[in-house]
Short mmCIF file of C-alpha atoms and ligand atoms in Angstrom, two decimals:
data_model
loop_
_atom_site.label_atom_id
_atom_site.label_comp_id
_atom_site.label_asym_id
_atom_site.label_seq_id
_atom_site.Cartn_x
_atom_site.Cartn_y
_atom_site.Cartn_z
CA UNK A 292 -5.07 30.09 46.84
CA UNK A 293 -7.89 28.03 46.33
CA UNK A 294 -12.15 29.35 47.26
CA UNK A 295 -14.51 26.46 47.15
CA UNK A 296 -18.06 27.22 46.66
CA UNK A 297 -20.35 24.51 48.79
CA UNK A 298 -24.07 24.68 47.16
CA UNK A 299 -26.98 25.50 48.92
CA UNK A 300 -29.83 23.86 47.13
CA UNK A 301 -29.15 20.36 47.77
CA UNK A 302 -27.43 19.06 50.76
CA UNK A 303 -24.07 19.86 51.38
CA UNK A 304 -22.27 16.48 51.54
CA UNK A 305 -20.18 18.20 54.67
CA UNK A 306 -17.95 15.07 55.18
CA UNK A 307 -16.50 15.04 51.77
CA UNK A 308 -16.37 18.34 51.17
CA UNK A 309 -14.62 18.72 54.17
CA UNK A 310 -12.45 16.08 53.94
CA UNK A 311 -11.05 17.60 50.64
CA UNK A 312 -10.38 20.82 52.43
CA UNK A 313 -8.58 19.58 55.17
CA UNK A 314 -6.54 17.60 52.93
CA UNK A 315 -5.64 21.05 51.03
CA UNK A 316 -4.91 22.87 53.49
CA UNK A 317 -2.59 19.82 55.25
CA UNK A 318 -0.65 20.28 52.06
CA UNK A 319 -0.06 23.91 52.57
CA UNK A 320 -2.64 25.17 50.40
CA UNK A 321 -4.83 28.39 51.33
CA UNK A 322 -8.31 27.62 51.01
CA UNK A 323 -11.24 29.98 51.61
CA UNK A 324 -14.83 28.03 52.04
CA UNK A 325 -18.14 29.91 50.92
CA UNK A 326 -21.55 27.84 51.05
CA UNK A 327 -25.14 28.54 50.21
CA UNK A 328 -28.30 27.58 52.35
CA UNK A 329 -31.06 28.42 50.78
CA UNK A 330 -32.36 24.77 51.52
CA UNK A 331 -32.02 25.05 54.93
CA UNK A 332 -33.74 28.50 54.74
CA UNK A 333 -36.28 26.91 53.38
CA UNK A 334 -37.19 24.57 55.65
CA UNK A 335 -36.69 26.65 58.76
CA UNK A 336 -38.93 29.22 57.11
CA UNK A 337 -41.24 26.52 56.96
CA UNK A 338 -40.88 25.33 60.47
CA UNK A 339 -41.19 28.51 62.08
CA UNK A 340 -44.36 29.60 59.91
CA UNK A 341 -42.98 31.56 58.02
CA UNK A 342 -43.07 29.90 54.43
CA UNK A 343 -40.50 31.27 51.71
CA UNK A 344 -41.98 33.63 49.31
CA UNK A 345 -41.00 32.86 45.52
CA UNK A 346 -41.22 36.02 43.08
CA UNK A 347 -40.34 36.56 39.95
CA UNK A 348 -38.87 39.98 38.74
CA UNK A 349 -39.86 42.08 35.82
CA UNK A 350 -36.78 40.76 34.02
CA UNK A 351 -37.58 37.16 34.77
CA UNK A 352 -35.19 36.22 37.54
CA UNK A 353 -36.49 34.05 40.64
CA UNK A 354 -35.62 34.87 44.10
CA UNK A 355 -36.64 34.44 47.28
CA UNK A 356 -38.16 37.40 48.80
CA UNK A 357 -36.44 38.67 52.01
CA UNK A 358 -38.88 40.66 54.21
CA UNK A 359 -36.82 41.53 57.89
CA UNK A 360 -38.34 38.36 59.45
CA UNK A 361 -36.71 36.17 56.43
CA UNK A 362 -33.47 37.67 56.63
CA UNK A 363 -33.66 36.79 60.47
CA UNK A 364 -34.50 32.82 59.41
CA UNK A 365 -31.71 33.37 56.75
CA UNK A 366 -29.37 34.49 59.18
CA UNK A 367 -29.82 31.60 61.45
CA UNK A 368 -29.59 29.18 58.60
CA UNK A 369 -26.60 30.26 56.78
CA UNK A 370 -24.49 31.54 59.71
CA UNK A 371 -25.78 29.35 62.31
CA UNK A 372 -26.27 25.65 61.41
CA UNK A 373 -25.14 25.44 57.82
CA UNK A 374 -21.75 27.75 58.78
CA UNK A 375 -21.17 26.12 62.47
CA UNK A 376 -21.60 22.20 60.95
CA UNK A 377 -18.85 23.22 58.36
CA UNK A 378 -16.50 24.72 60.82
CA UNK A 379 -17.49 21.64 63.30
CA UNK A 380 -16.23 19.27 60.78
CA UNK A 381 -13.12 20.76 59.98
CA UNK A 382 -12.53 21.25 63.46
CA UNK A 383 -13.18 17.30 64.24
CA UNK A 384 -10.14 17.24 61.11
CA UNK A 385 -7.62 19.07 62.81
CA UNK A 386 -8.25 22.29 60.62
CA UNK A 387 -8.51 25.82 62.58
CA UNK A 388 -11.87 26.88 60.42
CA UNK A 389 -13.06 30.24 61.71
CA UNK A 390 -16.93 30.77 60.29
CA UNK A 391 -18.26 34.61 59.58
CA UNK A 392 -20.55 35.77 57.14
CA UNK A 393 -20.24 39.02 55.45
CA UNK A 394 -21.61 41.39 58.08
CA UNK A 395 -18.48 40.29 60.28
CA UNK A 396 -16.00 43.04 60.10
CA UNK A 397 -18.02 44.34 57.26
CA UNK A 398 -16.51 41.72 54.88
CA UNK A 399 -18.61 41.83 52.00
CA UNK A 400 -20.14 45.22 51.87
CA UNK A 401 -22.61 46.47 49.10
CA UNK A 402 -25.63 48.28 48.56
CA UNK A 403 -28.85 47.58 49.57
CA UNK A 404 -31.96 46.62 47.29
CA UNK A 405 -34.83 47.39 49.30
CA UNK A 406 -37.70 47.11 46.62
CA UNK A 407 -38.48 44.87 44.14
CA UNK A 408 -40.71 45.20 40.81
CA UNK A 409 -41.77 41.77 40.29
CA UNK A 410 -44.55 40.23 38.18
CA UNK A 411 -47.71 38.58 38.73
CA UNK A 412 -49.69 37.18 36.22
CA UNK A 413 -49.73 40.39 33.65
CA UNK A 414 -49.22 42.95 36.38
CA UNK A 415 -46.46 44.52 37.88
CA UNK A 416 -45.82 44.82 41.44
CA UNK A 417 -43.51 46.44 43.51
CA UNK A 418 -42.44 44.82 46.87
CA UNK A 419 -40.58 47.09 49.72
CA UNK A 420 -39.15 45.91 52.70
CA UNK A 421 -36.57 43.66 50.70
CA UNK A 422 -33.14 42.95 52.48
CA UNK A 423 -30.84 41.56 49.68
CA UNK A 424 -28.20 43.67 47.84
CA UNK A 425 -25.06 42.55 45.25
CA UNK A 426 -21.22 42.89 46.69
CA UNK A 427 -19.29 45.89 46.09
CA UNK A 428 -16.23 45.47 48.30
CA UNK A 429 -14.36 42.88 50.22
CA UNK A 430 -12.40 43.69 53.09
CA UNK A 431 -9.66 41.64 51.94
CA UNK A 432 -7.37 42.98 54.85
CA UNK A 433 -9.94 40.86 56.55
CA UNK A 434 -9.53 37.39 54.88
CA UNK A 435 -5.57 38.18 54.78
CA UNK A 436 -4.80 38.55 58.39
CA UNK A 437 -7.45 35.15 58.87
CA UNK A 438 -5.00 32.92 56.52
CA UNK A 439 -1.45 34.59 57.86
CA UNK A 440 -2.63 33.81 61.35
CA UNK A 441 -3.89 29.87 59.89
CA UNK A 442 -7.17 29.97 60.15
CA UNK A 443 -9.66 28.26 57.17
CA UNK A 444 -12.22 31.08 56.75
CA UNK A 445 -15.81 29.58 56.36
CA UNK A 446 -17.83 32.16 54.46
CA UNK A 447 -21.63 32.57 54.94
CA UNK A 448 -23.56 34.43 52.17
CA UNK A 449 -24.60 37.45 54.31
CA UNK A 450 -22.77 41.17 53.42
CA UNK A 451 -23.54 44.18 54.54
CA UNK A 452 -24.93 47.46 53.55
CA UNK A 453 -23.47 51.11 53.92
CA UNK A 454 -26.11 52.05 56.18
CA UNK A 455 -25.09 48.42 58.28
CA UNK A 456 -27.91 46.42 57.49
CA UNK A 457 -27.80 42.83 57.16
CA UNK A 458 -28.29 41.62 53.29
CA UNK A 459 -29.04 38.33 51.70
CA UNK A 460 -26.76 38.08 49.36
CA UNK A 461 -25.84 35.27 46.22
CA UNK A 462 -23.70 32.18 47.50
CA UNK A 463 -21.78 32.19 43.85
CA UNK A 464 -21.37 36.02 43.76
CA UNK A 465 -19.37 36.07 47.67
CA UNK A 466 -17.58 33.24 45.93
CA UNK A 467 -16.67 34.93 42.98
CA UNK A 468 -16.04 38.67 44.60
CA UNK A 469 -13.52 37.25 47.54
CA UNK A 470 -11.61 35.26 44.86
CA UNK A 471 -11.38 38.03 43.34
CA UNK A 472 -9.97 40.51 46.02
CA UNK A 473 -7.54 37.75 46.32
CA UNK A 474 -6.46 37.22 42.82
CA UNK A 475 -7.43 33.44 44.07
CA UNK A 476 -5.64 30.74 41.46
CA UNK A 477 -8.44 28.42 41.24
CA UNK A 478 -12.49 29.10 42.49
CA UNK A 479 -14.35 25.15 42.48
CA UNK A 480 -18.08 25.98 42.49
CA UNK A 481 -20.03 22.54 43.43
CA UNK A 482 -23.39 21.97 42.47
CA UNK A 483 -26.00 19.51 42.13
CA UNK A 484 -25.14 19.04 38.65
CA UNK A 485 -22.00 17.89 36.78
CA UNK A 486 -21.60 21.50 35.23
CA UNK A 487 -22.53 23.23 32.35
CA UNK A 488 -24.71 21.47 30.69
CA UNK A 489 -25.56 21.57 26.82
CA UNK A 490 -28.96 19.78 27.20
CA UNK A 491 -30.24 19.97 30.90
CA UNK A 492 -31.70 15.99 30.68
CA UNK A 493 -28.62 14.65 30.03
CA UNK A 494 -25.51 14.42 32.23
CA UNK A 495 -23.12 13.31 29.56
CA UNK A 496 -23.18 16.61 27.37
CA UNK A 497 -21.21 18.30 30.06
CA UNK A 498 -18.99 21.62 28.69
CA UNK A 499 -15.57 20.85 29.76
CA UNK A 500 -12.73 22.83 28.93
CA UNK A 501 -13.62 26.51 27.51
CA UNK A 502 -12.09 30.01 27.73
CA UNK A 503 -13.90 32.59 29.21
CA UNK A 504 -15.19 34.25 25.76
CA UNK A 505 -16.43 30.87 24.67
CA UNK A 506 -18.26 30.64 28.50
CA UNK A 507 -19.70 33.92 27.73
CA UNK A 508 -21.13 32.75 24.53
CA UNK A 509 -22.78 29.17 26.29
CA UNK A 510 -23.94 31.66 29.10
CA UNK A 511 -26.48 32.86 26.67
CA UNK A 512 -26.68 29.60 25.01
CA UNK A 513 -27.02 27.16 27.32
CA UNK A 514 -27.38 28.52 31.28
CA UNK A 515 -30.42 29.08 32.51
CA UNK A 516 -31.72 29.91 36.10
CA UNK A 517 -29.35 29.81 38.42
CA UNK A 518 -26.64 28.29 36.40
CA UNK A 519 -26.71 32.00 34.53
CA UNK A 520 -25.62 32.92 37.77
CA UNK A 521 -22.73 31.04 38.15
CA UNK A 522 -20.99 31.29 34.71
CA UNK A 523 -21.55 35.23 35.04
CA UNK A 524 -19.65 35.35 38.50
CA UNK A 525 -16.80 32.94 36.29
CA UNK A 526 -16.47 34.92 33.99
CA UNK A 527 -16.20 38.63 35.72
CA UNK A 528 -13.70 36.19 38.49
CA UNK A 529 -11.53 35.56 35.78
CA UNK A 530 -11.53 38.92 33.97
CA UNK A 531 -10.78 40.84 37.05
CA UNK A 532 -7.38 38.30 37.47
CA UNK A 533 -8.59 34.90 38.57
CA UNK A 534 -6.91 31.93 37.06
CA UNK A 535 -9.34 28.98 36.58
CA UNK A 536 -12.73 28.96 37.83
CA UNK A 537 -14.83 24.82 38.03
CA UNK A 538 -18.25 24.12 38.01
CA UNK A 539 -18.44 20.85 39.10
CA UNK A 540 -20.42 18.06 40.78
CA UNK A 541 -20.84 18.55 44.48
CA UNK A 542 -22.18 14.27 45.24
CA UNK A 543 -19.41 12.73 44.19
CA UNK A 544 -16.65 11.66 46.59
CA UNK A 545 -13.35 13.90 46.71
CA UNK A 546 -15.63 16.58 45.13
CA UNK A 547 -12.47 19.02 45.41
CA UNK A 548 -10.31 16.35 43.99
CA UNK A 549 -11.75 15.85 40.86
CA UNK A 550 -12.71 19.40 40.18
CA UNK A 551 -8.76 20.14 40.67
CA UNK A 552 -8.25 17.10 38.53
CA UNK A 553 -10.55 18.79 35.63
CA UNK A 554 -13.68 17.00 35.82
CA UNK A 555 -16.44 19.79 35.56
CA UNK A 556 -16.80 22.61 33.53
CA UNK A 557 -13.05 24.33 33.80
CA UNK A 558 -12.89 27.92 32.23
CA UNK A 559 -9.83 29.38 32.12
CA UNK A 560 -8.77 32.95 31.69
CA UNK A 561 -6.59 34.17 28.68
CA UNK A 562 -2.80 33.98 29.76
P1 ADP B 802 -26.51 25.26 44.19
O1 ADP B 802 -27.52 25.68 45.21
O2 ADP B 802 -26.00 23.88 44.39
O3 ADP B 802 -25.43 26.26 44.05
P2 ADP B 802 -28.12 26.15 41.97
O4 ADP B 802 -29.53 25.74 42.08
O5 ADP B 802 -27.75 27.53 42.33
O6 ADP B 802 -27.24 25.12 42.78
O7 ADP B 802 -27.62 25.98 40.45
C1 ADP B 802 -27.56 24.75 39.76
C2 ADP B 802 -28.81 24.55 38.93
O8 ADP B 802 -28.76 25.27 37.71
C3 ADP B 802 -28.98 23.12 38.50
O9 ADP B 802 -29.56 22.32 39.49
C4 ADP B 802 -29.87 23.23 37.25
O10 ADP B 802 -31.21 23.06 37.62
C5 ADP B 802 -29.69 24.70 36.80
N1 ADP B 802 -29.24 24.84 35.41
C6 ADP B 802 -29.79 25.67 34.49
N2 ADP B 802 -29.18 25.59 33.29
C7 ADP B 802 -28.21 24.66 33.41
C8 ADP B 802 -27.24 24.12 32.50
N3 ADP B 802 -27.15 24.50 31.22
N4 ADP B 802 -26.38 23.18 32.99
C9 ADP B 802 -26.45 22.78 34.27
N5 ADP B 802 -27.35 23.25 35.18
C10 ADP B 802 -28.24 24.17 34.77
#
């Protein structure tokens, strides 16, 4: 079992990421598909008039604000055109992809936060109306009857909250929490970077083999942004049961490949 994690912030390269899946799952391999969008968001935000709103929280974390008008430009982003190009492409490969995102049969479910205390110059603001919440359950029952029946789920990063409202929710996190529910074997997170990186302006001091107490310990050392993000959802993926997690470059060609072949940042759990 194999869940692939498609970036959002630069352009999916949809023909070779596809291409790697189909070739996976030809060879009898489950594979699960989650992508971002927050590109795409950001540019239909933009088109409709609606410009993306950048705040930064009291503990220092960036995030895009999502008021109930940007969770409706979200939605049509991330499940509409980013989702339905994935699934079109696999399609066009012979591969039965099914696209959802987490409000579909309440897949990813979690709570709701609805405010946010965020900072602006030295004060300290709170923002309601917010529509983004972290994963608490997966309907895994879900996912399972999807691969038994041979379908390639295509995951949008949408959940849902106990009172059914729609929830922006983090691309690596719905990677990290269905691998999880499914005790996947390997998670390959692509990005617009090689991996984890020791010195941000240069490619070749790439981390590349580590256990997960030594990724815990470059978390704090080296991640930063949204790279924090990414080695925290490793590292809870692999403590909960999940074998190998890889961060790894997402504009190469065979992007799968070589992440399954080790190039990337590979963290392994303790077996
Ligand atoms: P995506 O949308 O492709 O998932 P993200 O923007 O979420 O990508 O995360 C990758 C980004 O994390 C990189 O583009 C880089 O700017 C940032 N980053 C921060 N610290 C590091 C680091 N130590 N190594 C690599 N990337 C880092």
């Amino acid at each position: 079992m194999i869940v692939v994690k498609a970036g959002g912030n630069g352009n999916i390269d949809v023909a070779a990421v596809c291409g790697d899946v189909a070739e996976l799952v030809d060879g009898g391999e489950p594979v699960v598909l989650v992508h971002g969008g927050s590109h795409e968001t950001t540019r239909l935000s933009t088109e409709l008039g609606h410009p993306p709103r950048f705040v930064t929280s009291t503990s220092g974390h960036t995030s895009r604000f999502t008021d109930r008008q940007t969770l409706e430009i979200f939605t049509m982003a991330v499940a509409g055109r980013v989702n339905k190009l994935l699934v079109e492409r696999l399609q066009a490969l012979g591969i039965n992809a099914l696209g959802l995102c987490g409000l579909d049969g309440r897949l990813l479910e979690g709570k709701r936060k609805s405010a946010l205390r965020i900072r602006e110059g030295d004060k300290v603001k709170v923002l309601r109306g917010e529509y983004s919440g972290i994963i608490e359950r997966v309907n895994v029952g879900l996912l399972k009857t999807l691969l038994d029946g041979g379908y390639v789920p295509v995951v949008a990063p949408l959940a849902i909250s106990y009172k059914s409202e729609g929830l922006n929710v983090d691309g690596d996190r719905v990677a990290a929490a269905i691998a999880t529910a499914l005790r996947a074997d390997h998670v390959v997170i692509l990005s617009n970077v090689p991996g984890l990186l020791r010195d941000m302006a240069d490619e070749s001091s790439l981390v590349t083999h580590v256990s997960v107490d030594e990724a815990e310990e470059y978390l704090h050392r080296y991640a930063r942004g949204r790279m924090k993000r990414k080695v925290l959802g490793a590292v809870e993926a692999l403590r909960d049961g999940v074998g190998q997690v890889i961060i790894a470059d997402g504009r190469v060609q065979r992007p799968i490949r070589r992440a399954l072949a080790g190039e990337g940042t590979v963290i392994a759990a303790r077996r």
